[in-house]
Structures are given as structure tokens and as C-alpha cells.
CSV table of C-alpha atoms in Angstrom, one decimal:
chain,number,residue,atom,x,y,z
A,1,MET,CA,28.1,-109.4,111.9
A,2,GLN,CA,31.8,-108.8,111.7
A,3,ARG,CA,31.7,-110.0,108.1
A,4,PHE,CA,29.0,-107.5,107.2
A,5,VAL,CA,31.0,-104.8,108.8
A,6,ASN,CA,34.0,-105.8,106.9
A,7,SER,CA,31.9,-105.8,103.7
A,8,LEU,CA,30.9,-102.1,104.1
A,9,PRO,CA,32.5,-99.5,101.9
A,10,PHE,CA,35.6,-97.9,103.4
A,11,GLY,CA,34.4,-95.2,105.8
A,12,GLY,CA,30.8,-96.8,106.2
A,13,LEU,CA,28.9,-96.3,109.5
A,14,ILE,CA,27.0,-98.8,111.6
A,15,ALA,CA,25.3,-98.8,115.1
A,16,PRO,CA,25.6,-102.0,117.3
A,17,SER,CA,22.4,-103.8,118.2
A,18,PRO,CA,21.4,-103.9,122.0
A,19,SER,CA,22.4,-107.5,122.4
A,20,GLN,CA,25.8,-107.1,120.8
A,21,LYS,CA,28.7,-106.2,122.9
A,22,PRO,CA,30.7,-103.2,121.7
A,23,LEU,CA,33.8,-104.0,119.9
A,24,PRO,CA,37.0,-103.4,121.8
A,25,PRO,CA,38.9,-100.3,120.8
A,26,GLY,CA,41.4,-101.1,118.2
A,27,PRO,CA,43.6,-99.3,115.8
A,28,GLY,CA,41.7,-96.7,113.9
A,29,MET,CA,38.5,-97.0,116.2
A,30,VAL,CA,37.1,-94.3,118.5
A,31,PRO,CA,36.1,-95.7,122.0
A,32,ARG,CA,32.5,-95.2,123.1
A,33,PRO,CA,32.1,-92.5,125.7
A,34,SER,CA,31.8,-93.6,129.3
A,35,ARG,CA,28.4,-93.4,131.0
A,36,ASP,CA,30.0,-90.9,133.4
A,37,VAL,CA,30.7,-88.5,130.6
A,38,PRO,CA,27.7,-86.4,129.8
A,39,THR,CA,26.6,-86.3,126.2
A,40,SER,CA,23.9,-84.4,124.4
A,41,ALA,CA,23.1,-87.2,122.0
A,42,THR,CA,19.9,-89.1,122.7
A,43,GLY,CA,20.3,-91.9,120.1
A,44,PRO,CA,22.9,-94.6,119.8
A,45,GLN,CA,26.4,-93.5,119.4
A,46,LEU,CA,28.2,-94.4,116.2
A,47,GLN,CA,31.7,-95.5,115.5
A,48,SER,CA,33.7,-94.9,112.4
A,49,LEU,CA,35.3,-97.9,110.7
A,50,ALA,CA,37.5,-95.7,108.6
A,51,PRO,CA,41.0,-94.8,109.6
A,52,LEU,CA,41.1,-91.5,111.5
A,53,PRO,CA,42.4,-88.5,109.7
A,54,ALA,CA,45.6,-86.8,110.8
A,55,GLY,CA,43.8,-83.9,112.4
A,56,PRO,CA,40.6,-83.5,114.5
A,57,SER,CA,37.4,-84.4,112.7
A,58,THR,CA,33.7,-83.8,113.2
A,59,PRO,CA,31.5,-86.9,113.3
A,60,MET,CA,29.1,-87.2,110.4
A,61,PRO,CA,25.4,-87.5,111.5
A,62,LEU,CA,23.1,-90.1,110.1
A,63,GLY,CA,20.0,-89.4,108.1
A,64,PRO,CA,19.1,-86.3,106.2
A,65,GLY,CA,21.2,-83.3,107.0
A,66,PRO,CA,22.3,-80.0,105.5
A,67,ASP,CA,23.6,-79.9,102.0
A,68,ILE,CA,27.4,-80.2,101.8
A,69,ALA,CA,29.0,-77.6,99.5
A,70,VAL,CA,31.3,-79.2,96.9
A,71,PRO,CA,34.7,-77.5,97.0
A,72,PRO,CA,35.6,-75.6,93.8
A,73,SER,CA,38.5,-78.0,93.1
A,74,ALA,CA,36.1,-80.9,92.9
A,75,ALA,CA,33.7,-79.2,90.5
A,76,SER,CA,33.9,-79.7,86.7
A,77,ILE,CA,35.7,-76.6,85.3
A,78,SER,CA,35.3,-75.7,81.6
A,79,PRO,CA,38.3,-74.1,79.8
A,80,ALA,CA,38.2,-70.3,80.0
A,81,VAL,CA,37.3,-68.6,76.7
A,82,PRO,CA,39.7,-65.7,76.0
A,83,LYS,CA,38.0,-62.4,76.0
A,84,ASP,CA,38.1,-60.0,73.1
A,85,VAL,CA,40.7,-57.3,73.3
A,86,PRO,CA,39.7,-53.7,72.2
A,87,LEU,CA,41.8,-52.3,69.4
A,88,THR,CA,41.5,-48.6,68.7
A,89,LEU,CA,42.8,-47.2,65.4
A,90,ALA,CA,43.5,-43.6,64.2
A,91,ALA,CA,45.4,-41.9,61.4
A,92,ARG,CA,47.1,-38.6,61.0
A,93,TYR,CA,48.8,-36.8,58.1
A,94,GLY,CA,52.2,-36.9,59.9
A,95,ARG,CA,53.8,-37.0,63.3
A,96,GLU,CA,53.1,-33.3,63.9
A,97,SER,CA,50.0,-33.0,61.6
A,98,ALA,CA,46.3,-33.1,62.1
A,99,ALA,CA,44.2,-36.3,62.3
A,100,VAL,CA,42.6,-37.8,59.2
A,101,ASN,CA,38.9,-37.5,59.9
A,102,GLY,CA,37.3,-39.1,56.9
A,103,GLY,CA,37.8,-41.3,53.8
A,104,LEU,CA,39.7,-44.1,55.6
A,105,VAL,CA,39.2,-47.8,55.1
A,106,TRP,CA,40.6,-50.1,57.8
A,107,ARG,CA,41.1,-53.8,57.2
A,108,VAL,CA,42.4,-56.4,59.7
A,109,TYR,CA,44.1,-59.5,58.4
A,110,PRO,CA,45.5,-62.6,60.2
A,111,VAL,CA,49.3,-62.9,60.1
A,112,ARG,CA,49.1,-66.3,58.5
A,113,PRO,CA,47.1,-67.3,55.4
A,114,ASP,CA,44.1,-69.6,55.5
A,115,ILE,CA,44.2,-73.2,54.3
A,116,ALA,CA,43.7,-72.0,50.7
A,117,GLY,CA,46.8,-69.8,51.0
A,118,SER,CA,44.8,-66.5,51.0
A,119,PHE,CA,44.8,-63.6,53.3
A,120,ARG,CA,41.2,-62.7,54.0
A,121,PRO,CA,40.3,-59.7,56.2
A,122,VAL,CA,38.7,-60.7,59.5
A,123,ARG,CA,37.3,-57.1,60.1
A,124,GLU,CA,36.7,-54.0,58.0
A,125,ASP,CA,35.7,-50.5,59.1
A,126,ARG,CA,35.3,-47.1,57.4
A,127,THR,CA,35.0,-44.8,60.4
A,128,PRO,CA,37.8,-42.4,61.2
A,129,THR,CA,38.7,-43.9,64.7
A,130,PRO,CA,37.1,-47.3,65.1
A,131,THR,CA,37.4,-49.5,68.2
A,132,LEU,CA,37.4,-53.2,67.1
A,133,ALA,CA,37.0,-56.1,69.6
A,134,LEU,CA,39.2,-59.0,68.5
A,135,PRO,CA,40.4,-62.3,70.1
A,136,PRO,CA,43.9,-62.2,71.5
A,137,GLY,CA,46.6,-62.8,68.8
A,138,ASP,CA,48.7,-61.2,66.1
A,139,TYR,CA,47.2,-59.3,63.2
A,140,VAL,CA,48.2,-57.1,60.3
A,141,VAL,CA,46.2,-53.8,60.2
A,142,HIS,CA,46.0,-52.0,56.8
A,143,ALA,CA,44.9,-48.4,56.5
A,144,ALA,CA,43.9,-47.0,53.1
A,145,PHE,CA,43.3,-43.4,52.4
A,146,GLY,CA,42.7,-42.9,48.7
A,147,LEU,CA,45.9,-44.0,46.9
A,148,ALA,CA,47.9,-43.7,50.2
A,149,SER,CA,48.2,-46.6,52.5
A,150,ALA,CA,50.1,-48.0,55.5
A,151,ALA,CA,50.3,-51.4,57.4
A,152,LYS,CA,51.3,-52.5,60.8
A,153,THR,CA,51.6,-55.8,62.7
A,154,VAL,CA,49.7,-55.5,66.0
A,155,SER,CA,49.8,-58.0,68.9
A,156,LEU,CA,46.8,-58.2,71.2
A,157,ARG,CA,47.1,-59.9,74.6
A,158,ASN,CA,45.1,-58.8,77.7
A,159,GLU,CA,45.2,-55.0,77.7
A,160,PRO,CA,43.4,-52.6,75.2
A,161,VAL,CA,45.7,-51.4,72.4
A,162,ARG,CA,45.7,-48.1,70.5
A,163,GLU,CA,47.6,-47.7,67.2
A,164,VAL,CA,48.1,-44.4,65.3
A,165,PHE,CA,49.0,-44.6,61.6
A,166,ASP,CA,51.0,-41.8,59.8
A,167,LEU,CA,49.6,-41.2,56.3
A,168,PRO,CA,51.4,-38.3,54.7
A,169,ALA,CA,49.0,-37.7,51.9
A,170,GLY,CA,47.2,-34.8,50.2
A,171,GLY,CA,44.3,-34.2,47.8
A,172,LEU,CA,44.6,-33.3,44.1
A,173,ARG,CA,41.7,-31.7,42.2
A,174,ILE,CA,42.0,-30.8,38.5
A,175,GLU,CA,40.1,-28.9,36.0
A,176,GLY,CA,40.7,-27.8,32.4
A,177,ARG,CA,40.2,-24.5,30.7
A,178,VAL,CA,40.4,-22.9,27.2
A,179,GLY,CA,41.2,-19.3,27.9
A,180,ASP,CA,38.8,-18.3,30.7
A,181,VAL,CA,36.2,-20.9,29.8
A,182,ARG,CA,36.0,-24.0,31.8
A,183,ILE,CA,35.9,-27.2,29.8
A,184,PRO,CA,32.6,-29.0,30.5
A,185,HIS,CA,32.5,-32.2,32.5
A,186,GLY,CA,32.8,-35.3,30.3
A,187,GLN,CA,34.9,-33.6,27.6
A,188,ILE,CA,38.2,-33.8,29.4
A,189,ALA,CA,40.0,-36.5,31.5
A,190,PHE,CA,43.3,-36.6,33.4
A,191,ASP,CA,45.9,-39.3,33.9
A,192,ILE,CA,48.2,-39.1,36.9
A,193,PHE,CA,51.8,-40.5,37.0
A,194,ARG,CA,54.2,-40.7,39.9
A,195,GLY,CA,57.3,-38.4,39.5
A,196,SER,CA,58.2,-35.5,37.2
A,197,GLN,CA,57.8,-35.8,33.5
A,198,PHE,CA,61.4,-34.7,33.2
A,199,GLU,CA,62.8,-37.5,35.3
A,200,GLU,CA,64.4,-40.4,33.5
A,201,GLY,CA,62.9,-43.9,33.4
A,202,GLU,CA,59.4,-45.2,32.9
A,203,LYS,CA,56.7,-43.4,34.9
A,204,ARG,CA,54.2,-45.5,36.9
A,205,GLN,CA,50.6,-44.5,36.3
A,206,ILE,CA,48.6,-44.3,39.5
A,207,ALA,CA,45.2,-43.0,38.2
A,208,ALA,CA,43.5,-42.9,34.8
A,209,GLY,CA,40.5,-41.1,33.4
A,210,VAL,CA,40.1,-38.7,36.4
A,211,ALA,CA,37.1,-36.4,35.8
A,212,THR,CA,37.0,-32.7,36.3
A,213,GLY,CA,36.4,-31.8,39.9
A,214,ASP,CA,37.2,-35.2,41.3
A,215,VAL,CA,39.5,-35.2,44.4
A,216,VAL,CA,42.2,-37.8,44.3
A,217,ILE,CA,44.1,-38.7,47.5
A,218,VAL,CA,47.8,-39.4,46.8
A,219,PRO,CA,50.9,-39.7,48.9
A,220,GLU,CA,52.9,-36.6,49.2
A,221,GLY,CA,55.4,-36.0,46.4
A,222,THR,CA,55.7,-34.9,42.8
A,223,TYR,CA,53.4,-36.0,40.1
A,224,HIS,CA,52.9,-35.2,36.4
A,225,ILE,CA,49.4,-34.9,34.9
A,226,VAL,CA,48.4,-35.7,31.4
A,227,SER,CA,45.3,-33.7,30.4
A,228,ASN,CA,43.3,-35.2,27.5
A,229,TYR,CA,40.8,-32.7,26.0
A,230,GLY,CA,38.8,-34.7,23.5
A,231,ASP,CA,40.3,-37.8,21.9
A,232,SER,CA,42.7,-36.4,19.3
A,233,ASN,CA,45.8,-34.3,19.9
A,234,ALA,CA,44.7,-31.7,22.5
A,235,VAL,CA,47.0,-33.0,25.2
A,236,VAL,CA,48.8,-31.0,27.9
A,237,ARG,CA,51.4,-32.3,30.4
A,238,SER,CA,52.2,-30.5,33.6
A,239,ASP,CA,54.0,-31.2,36.9
A,240,ILE,CA,52.5,-30.7,40.4
A,241,LYS,CA,53.7,-31.1,44.0
A,242,VAL,CA,51.3,-32.5,46.6
A,243,GLN,CA,51.8,-31.6,50.3
A,244,PRO,CA,50.4,-33.7,53.2
A,245,GLY,CA,47.1,-32.6,54.7
A,246,LYS,CA,46.4,-30.1,51.9
A,247,LEU,CA,44.1,-30.0,48.9
A,248,THR,CA,45.9,-28.9,45.8
A,249,ASP,CA,43.8,-27.4,43.0
A,250,VAL,CA,45.3,-27.6,39.5
A,251,THR,CA,44.0,-25.8,36.4
A,252,VAL,CA,45.3,-27.1,33.1
A,253,THR,CA,45.0,-24.6,30.2
A,254,HIS,CA,44.5,-26.0,26.7
A,255,ARG,CA,45.2,-24.1,23.4
A,256,ALA,CA,42.5,-25.8,21.3
A,257,ALA,CA,39.1,-25.5,19.8
A,258,VAL,CA,36.2,-27.7,18.8
A,259,ILE,CA,35.8,-28.1,15.0
A,260,THR,CA,32.8,-29.6,13.3
A,261,LEU,CA,33.4,-31.2,9.9
A,262,LYS,CA,30.7,-31.2,7.1
A,263,LEU,CA,30.6,-32.5,3.5
A,264,VAL,CA,27.9,-31.0,1.3
A,265,GLY,CA,26.8,-31.3,-2.3
A,266,GLU,CA,26.5,-27.5,-2.7
A,267,ARG,CA,27.4,-24.5,-0.6
A,268,GLY,CA,25.2,-24.3,2.4
A,269,GLY,CA,23.5,-27.6,1.6
A,270,GLU,CA,22.7,-30.7,3.7
A,271,ALA,CA,25.6,-32.7,5.1
A,272,LEU,CA,26.1,-36.0,3.4
A,273,ALA,CA,25.8,-39.1,5.6
A,274,ASN,CA,28.3,-42.0,5.7
A,275,THR,CA,31.2,-39.8,5.0
A,276,SER,CA,34.7,-41.0,6.1
A,277,TRP,CA,37.0,-38.3,7.5
A,278,THR,CA,40.7,-38.1,8.0
A,279,VAL,CA,42.4,-35.1,9.6
A,280,LEU,CA,46.2,-34.7,9.1
A,281,THR,CA,48.9,-32.4,10.1
A,282,PRO,CA,50.8,-30.4,7.3
A,283,GLY,CA,53.5,-33.1,7.6
A,284,GLY,CA,51.0,-35.9,6.8
A,285,ASP,CA,50.6,-37.3,10.3
A,286,VAL,CA,47.1,-38.6,11.0
A,287,VAL,CA,45.4,-36.8,13.9
A,288,LYS,CA,41.9,-38.2,13.7
A,289,GLU,CA,39.8,-40.7,11.7
A,290,THR,CA,36.1,-40.9,12.0
A,291,ILE,CA,32.8,-41.5,10.1
A,292,GLY,CA,29.7,-39.4,10.1
A,293,ALA,CA,27.8,-36.4,8.7
A,294,PHE,CA,28.7,-33.9,11.4
A,295,PRO,CA,31.8,-35.2,13.3
A,296,ARG,CA,33.0,-32.9,16.1
A,297,VAL,CA,36.8,-33.0,16.6
A,298,VAL,CA,38.8,-31.3,19.4
A,299,LEU,CA,42.1,-30.1,17.8
A,300,ALA,CA,45.1,-28.3,19.3
A,301,GLU,CA,45.9,-24.9,17.8
A,302,GLY,CA,47.6,-25.2,14.5
A,303,GLU,CA,47.2,-26.0,10.8
A,304,TYR,CA,45.5,-29.1,9.4
A,305,ARG,CA,44.1,-30.8,6.2
A,306,ALA,CA,40.8,-32.5,6.1
A,307,ILE,CA,40.0,-35.3,3.7
A,308,ALA,CA,36.4,-36.5,3.1
A,309,ARG,CA,35.5,-39.7,1.2
A,310,ASN,CA,31.9,-40.3,0.1
A,311,ASP,CA,30.4,-42.5,-2.6
A,312,GLY,CA,33.8,-43.2,-4.1
A,313,ARG,CA,34.7,-39.5,-4.4
A,314,THR,CA,37.3,-37.6,-2.3
A,315,SER,CA,37.4,-34.0,-1.3
A,316,GLU,CA,39.9,-32.2,0.8
A,317,ARG,CA,40.6,-28.8,2.4
A,318,GLU,CA,43.2,-27.1,4.5
A,319,PHE,CA,42.1,-25.1,7.6
A,320,LYS,CA,43.5,-23.5,10.7
A,321,VAL,CA,42.5,-23.9,14.3
A,322,ILE,CA,42.7,-20.9,16.7
A,323,THR,CA,42.5,-21.3,20.4
A,324,GLY,CA,39.0,-20.9,21.8
A,325,VAL,CA,37.4,-20.3,18.4
A,326,ASP,CA,35.1,-23.2,17.7
A,327,GLY,CA,33.9,-23.4,14.2
A,328,GLU,CA,32.6,-25.5,11.2
A,329,ILE,CA,34.7,-26.6,8.3
A,330,GLU,CA,32.6,-27.3,5.2
A,331,LEU,CA,33.9,-29.3,2.2
A,332,LEU,CA,32.2,-29.4,-1.2
A,333,ALA,CA,31.8,-32.8,-2.6
A,334,ARG,CA,33.2,-33.4,-6.1
A,335,ARG,CA,30.9,-34.3,-8.9
């Protein structure tokens, strides 16, 4: 029997049979209570074969009993997943200026490139004041407002973060006129360069082919505008200053007119098709070359010479352009 007891797992429990004398108390054993000591147990008393703990212990009952709660330290604990941190973004025209309430594009990039060496945005938003939920970490936030932009490095840890970007920019809206007449949409376009036309050095173009009435957002500063009416020599240059938070309207006045060229076999006759045209200045500089029966040419005010070539024959005529006076120039084909 003693061998069986010895073979039990450490801390096992066993009750002695009626014919077996109780084992004498020994080290690590609890003596059986005396018959003179009252007890509430009605079954056989058990003895623990495990070494006693340092402090007082409660005997463990045999058989089914209440479920024993597993202490949290003994449970399997999964690694905690970091919670997303709110990042609120806003922009203003300057430290003492109003907030930008439209036209913004927000992009959030990681601070390090991906395995391909590229920086790809992890989030994009076009609302004025977005709140983005992002995992903790470091990011580069880029704010674009038209042609104006700004970037910041933002660190997200445990607390919500709010970042305000200063974008000192203004709007630029341009139209062209000849006298008091507005040049129709599609006949005029504008190129915008940074800096004054009178400054030395090459100017950097920031926008090309801007249409009449379009609003271009640019950083505050001085710009010069190149206004192209038609596609020949009706070109006007002007400087303008843009202030932050304001829309600047610019009107460019051209001294030009629309001229229609026509080659006929007789006065008042039908225009001859497949005619090649060259328009020159009095000094011989070529202003425009085109082909057609009725080409329309926008020319700056001044004097010109038109040369028409058709069926191996050449005709030419001098004419004058007056601002705002559109007209038709008729050439008589030589026989």
C-alpha cells in the first residue's frame, strides 16, 4: 500500500481502509483529529501527502465541487493590439487669419518608404477638417490647397492629436477684354509665372493655359501673367500681387482685332479653297502661317502684309489692324 501511495502524483489524496492502521504523523503530514475533538465531517478524513504550504491552507474536498476560477496570471493572454489614435487636421490662411473651409486635399504618408522605395499615402481626405484614425506611429501629413501646400511630421502615441497648417495663399481669377468687350471663353488663355516680369533670371511657370473665369489658388506673392489672345501676336504681359485669404480679379486689356482673310477670283466672288497664307510685319517678320479659304487671325494693333498662294500664283496686300475693329481682308488672285 505504501508503494501505491508513493506512486501517486505529488499532492495526491487517499483515504485509509478500515483494516489499515493510520500512518504515524511524520514530516509534512497532518495528524488525524482525536475522537474527543468534534468534527462536522461524516465521511473518512483525508490526509495530504504533499508538503504543507508555508501558510494556513484549506483542505480540498473529494468528488465534484464548485468550479475553481483560474487566476488571470495563469490564463493565456494575447498581445494587446494598439488602438488607433484620432488625428484632427485643419488649415488657415495665416496665424491671425481665417480658416480654410474648402478646396483642401489631405494626404498622410509613412515616414519611411515601402520595400519598393516609394512613399504611398496611407490615407487621403478632401474635407476641410477631417479626423483620421491611425495606428500609433510617425507620419508625414501633406496639405494641398490649389498650388499652395505645406507638410508636417506628426507623432501619434496614446492621446488624440490636432494639427493646424498655415497656408498663406490667395485666389487669382483672370479675364481678357478688347475695349469694353469681354473676350469669349476659349479664345484667350493665360500662363502664370512666379515673380515679376522685371526681375532678373528665368521665371518658373506654375500654371499654363488657364481659361477665363477659372480661379487659381497660389501662394501669396508677386506673379506675372502672360495673356494669349488667339495664337499669333496678341500677347499682353502684366504683374499682379496676391494676398492671403483674398480673391484677386485681374482684367487684361488687349489692343487687337479679329481679321478674316479671303482670296477671290474677282471682287466679291467666292473664296478660293486650299490657299496658303502668310502674315508678316512691315519688317518682314512672320506673324502667322495658315491654310484655308477663310482663315481667322487675331492680330495686335498695327500694320501688316498678307501673302496668298493658290494654284502656283501669289497675291499680296498691305492692311492695318485697329483695336476692336474686326474685319475682312480680301485679296484678288492674279490671272
